[in-house]
XYZ file of C-alpha atoms in Angstrom:
293
model
C 130.795 116.452 77.824
C 133.756 116.740 75.502
C 133.709 115.352 71.973
C 136.274 112.588 71.447
C 135.869 112.229 67.673
C 134.449 114.186 64.753
C 133.194 112.729 61.504
C 130.047 112.108 59.515
C 127.342 109.485 59.146
C 126.770 108.594 55.495
C 123.848 106.614 54.072
C 123.093 106.759 50.351
C 123.823 110.304 49.208
C 123.091 111.753 52.645
C 126.017 112.946 54.773
C 125.447 114.018 58.389
C 128.422 115.702 60.166
C 128.476 114.612 63.817
C 130.516 114.704 67.024
C 131.074 111.592 69.123
C 130.805 111.503 72.927
C 131.381 108.683 75.393
C 127.933 107.676 76.622
C 129.088 105.889 79.767
C 131.558 106.475 82.587
C 133.030 104.234 85.244
C 132.178 105.201 88.832
C 134.208 102.445 90.463
C 136.322 103.735 93.340
C 139.959 103.720 92.278
C 142.699 102.684 94.712
C 146.465 103.190 94.617
C 149.053 100.829 95.990
C 150.878 102.561 98.834
C 153.439 101.816 101.516
C 151.499 100.860 104.658
C 153.965 102.688 106.939
C 153.991 106.166 105.395
C 151.369 106.186 102.611
C 153.955 106.697 99.870
C 152.916 105.550 96.420
C 154.514 102.397 95.067
C 156.550 102.862 91.888
C 157.440 100.202 89.386
C 160.375 99.816 87.028
C 160.397 98.122 83.649
C 162.864 95.285 84.246
C 163.957 92.855 81.529
C 163.344 89.290 82.710
C 166.534 88.053 81.002
C 169.326 90.506 81.850
C 167.669 92.247 84.815
C 168.342 95.692 83.332
C 165.943 98.654 83.543
C 164.503 99.173 80.045
C 163.593 102.612 78.672
C 160.413 103.142 76.673
C 162.445 103.617 73.483
C 163.719 100.045 73.794
C 160.302 98.460 74.404
C 158.574 96.680 71.510
C 155.391 94.656 71.130
C 155.787 90.899 71.394
C 153.432 88.072 70.461
C 153.822 84.897 72.497
C 153.256 81.667 70.580
C 151.586 78.568 71.999
C 155.053 77.080 72.544
C 156.079 80.044 74.694
C 158.363 81.570 72.042
C 158.255 85.327 71.481
C 157.793 87.063 68.132
C 158.990 90.682 68.323
C 157.040 93.091 66.097
C 158.499 96.396 64.925
C 156.847 99.638 63.813
C 157.613 98.625 60.236
C 155.637 95.409 60.709
C 152.562 97.342 61.842
C 152.771 99.673 58.835
C 151.954 96.730 56.579
C 148.765 95.874 58.482
C 145.402 97.083 57.103
C 144.335 100.293 58.819
C 141.893 103.101 58.154
C 141.798 106.681 59.396
C 138.525 107.670 57.751
C 136.191 110.053 59.544
C 133.139 108.369 58.041
C 130.530 106.225 59.760
C 129.327 104.290 56.737
C 125.920 102.624 56.909
C 126.166 99.112 55.447
C 122.502 98.113 55.905
C 119.416 98.662 58.046
C 118.410 95.508 59.934
C 115.501 94.613 62.265
C 116.456 95.551 65.825
C 115.635 92.100 67.180
C 118.301 90.527 64.929
C 121.144 92.114 66.897
C 122.129 89.902 69.829
C 122.870 92.137 72.867
C 125.980 90.028 73.535
C 127.539 91.524 70.406
C 127.211 95.089 71.709
C 130.238 96.751 73.291
C 131.128 100.416 73.953
C 128.459 103.064 73.634
C 128.679 106.629 72.235
C 126.285 109.520 71.694
C 126.137 111.184 68.284
C 125.460 114.931 68.189
C 124.819 116.662 64.852
C 126.306 119.958 63.752
C 123.736 122.763 63.765
C 123.600 122.778 59.964
C 122.931 119.027 59.815
C 120.138 118.755 62.386
C 117.425 118.029 59.792
C 119.062 114.932 58.189
C 120.028 113.733 61.698
C 116.399 113.915 62.847
C 115.319 112.223 59.606
C 117.609 109.263 60.278
C 116.585 109.101 63.941
C 112.861 109.116 63.215
C 113.219 106.549 60.410
C 115.097 104.142 62.684
C 112.430 104.456 65.377
C 109.510 104.161 62.956
C 110.864 101.022 61.287
C 112.246 99.555 64.540
C 115.590 98.980 62.872
C 119.259 99.465 63.632
C 121.861 100.669 61.145
C 124.858 98.359 60.851
C 127.865 100.615 60.179
C 131.610 100.407 59.691
C 133.764 102.986 61.467
C 137.461 103.567 61.991
C 138.386 104.328 65.591
C 142.091 104.706 66.414
C 143.030 103.580 62.870
C 141.360 100.172 63.215
C 138.109 99.468 61.411
C 135.309 97.994 63.482
C 131.614 97.259 63.110
C 128.943 99.104 65.083
C 125.217 99.784 65.139
C 123.266 103.016 65.256
C 120.130 102.942 67.399
C 117.932 105.509 69.104
C 117.777 106.152 72.841
C 115.902 109.050 74.461
C 115.687 110.923 71.161
C 119.427 110.688 70.471
C 121.230 108.447 67.979
C 123.586 106.133 69.815
C 126.497 104.306 68.208
C 127.468 101.061 69.894
C 130.548 99.187 68.729
C 130.219 95.448 68.211
C 132.314 92.437 69.004
C 133.252 90.230 66.076
C 131.218 86.999 65.955
C 134.263 84.843 66.768
C 134.773 86.825 69.990
C 131.596 85.347 71.486
C 132.387 82.118 73.308
C 130.153 79.111 72.836
C 128.883 77.551 76.081
C 129.764 73.894 76.434
C 127.774 72.604 79.377
C 126.989 68.996 78.489
C 125.426 68.216 81.863
C 122.476 70.523 81.101
C 121.200 67.987 78.589
C 121.640 65.108 81.033
C 119.367 66.489 83.748
C 116.143 65.863 81.825
C 113.122 68.098 81.393
C 111.136 69.739 84.168
C 107.760 68.269 85.112
C 104.475 70.088 84.564
C 104.175 70.752 88.287
C 107.661 72.267 88.396
C 106.949 74.475 85.394
C 103.682 75.625 86.943
C 105.459 76.551 90.169
C 108.169 78.416 88.211
C 105.499 80.326 86.267
C 103.835 81.296 89.550
C 107.111 82.572 90.977
C 107.830 84.617 87.855
C 104.347 86.105 87.991
C 104.843 87.093 91.634
C 108.104 88.902 90.783
C 106.980 90.356 87.455
C 107.303 94.116 86.902
C 108.837 96.878 84.812
C 112.517 97.784 84.960
C 113.020 101.038 86.877
C 116.723 102.035 86.944
C 116.266 104.315 89.971
C 115.307 101.305 92.088
C 118.872 100.010 91.987
C 122.083 101.453 93.372
C 125.658 100.378 93.932
C 125.544 99.891 97.719
C 129.208 98.834 97.850
C 130.434 102.055 96.199
C 128.174 104.203 98.416
C 129.355 102.451 101.589
C 132.990 102.767 100.530
C 132.606 106.485 99.804
C 130.992 106.974 103.238
C 133.872 105.104 104.861
C 136.490 107.263 103.156
C 134.554 110.447 103.991
C 134.353 109.457 107.668
C 138.095 108.846 107.799
C 138.801 112.221 106.187
C 136.483 114.043 108.589
C 138.012 112.129 111.523
C 141.490 113.299 110.591
C 142.661 109.851 109.546
C 144.524 111.276 106.579
C 148.180 110.508 106.068
C 150.002 113.304 104.285
C 152.730 111.551 102.360
C 156.120 113.242 102.325
C 157.414 114.363 98.972
C 159.254 111.602 97.238
C 163.016 111.948 97.359
C 162.974 111.183 93.667
C 159.890 112.711 92.062
C 161.367 112.112 88.625
C 162.548 108.603 89.346
C 161.752 107.357 85.886
C 163.881 110.068 84.253
C 166.742 109.471 86.670
C 166.624 105.757 85.915
C 166.729 106.557 82.217
C 169.658 108.959 82.653
C 171.503 106.380 84.698
C 170.932 103.778 82.006
C 172.106 106.174 79.298
C 175.186 107.152 81.317
C 176.010 103.495 81.841
C 175.656 102.829 78.126
C 177.858 105.810 77.208
C 180.550 104.773 79.681
C 180.483 101.215 78.351
C 180.858 102.453 74.770
C 183.743 104.767 75.713
C 185.497 102.021 77.649
C 185.249 99.775 74.582
C 186.993 102.487 72.526
C 189.614 103.037 75.203
C 188.336 106.505 76.081
C 187.925 107.888 79.577
C 184.486 107.508 81.130
C 182.403 110.197 82.786
C 183.582 109.004 86.214
C 187.182 109.538 85.203
C 186.686 113.063 83.874
C 186.835 114.909 87.230
C 190.104 113.205 88.134
C 191.547 113.940 84.710
C 190.524 117.607 84.993
C 192.189 117.872 88.423
C 195.373 116.299 87.090
C 195.412 118.692 84.133
C 194.820 121.642 86.458
C 197.767 120.584 88.675
C 200.072 120.335 85.635
C 199.032 123.814 84.464
C 199.648 125.286 87.938
C 203.040 123.588 88.111
C 204.049 125.034 84.726
C 202.999 128.536 85.800
C 205.013 128.218 89.085
C 208.133 127.058 87.189
C 207.793 129.929 84.733
C 207.569 132.462 87.595
C 210.699 131.039 89.329
C 212.653 131.181 86.057
C 211.645 134.789 85.505
C 212.802 135.770 89.033
C 216.243 134.185 88.542
C 216.666 135.945 85.238
C 215.957 139.327 86.866
């Protein structure tokens, strides 16, 4: 694994330098959109919905759409005024009972590895969390934005898991659940019996993604059967750059035309005309010299 962030966990006067690693990875099979006929990849252009022009990255800004459908354009200067933090500190705010953290609040998960010189305080924090059955609520700045997270222990390693803000959890509004009435004693007894029949411990190895496995087998069979379409090289491998150059050229020509100057398309013709005039002058000069002699 490769560390994605370096910093330190601080609690009280204790400071534990650590490295952060992504604890999970997505194994979903990724597809590309291609042309059915030849397997060529589909490319997309950034087109303005108003003037239909191709827009370069330099001219793209962030926009916030209001409830009325209006657009508020935000500049880099606007974002500079927003609160941001670039601290490399994972600051422990408090230690709370583990059962007080609703799993719905938990988001992305990371492993924390200590530097060799800080192994002892790392182990101290790990063992204390396990012994007290608590989680550490921390604040951390990831990509300049401060967020809340928890530190917990899994398989002998301290794990940091970022948290959603409380207002990001939707409240269920299912009124009909209250209208159905309560279950009878007989129904509850039957439900208890069913649960008892299916009771057991969670064993991760008992479950697998059968869709992903079947899809991988399908692709492998097609490859082994020679059903592979080798796409020809794109005629325009740098299409995005060419589009940008074309847009820049168009802008330059438009600016020159507004000033009454010749455009890039007119330059070759102008050069040819100038060359003809120069040749004509040289020919005239030669004829005059011959007459004089």
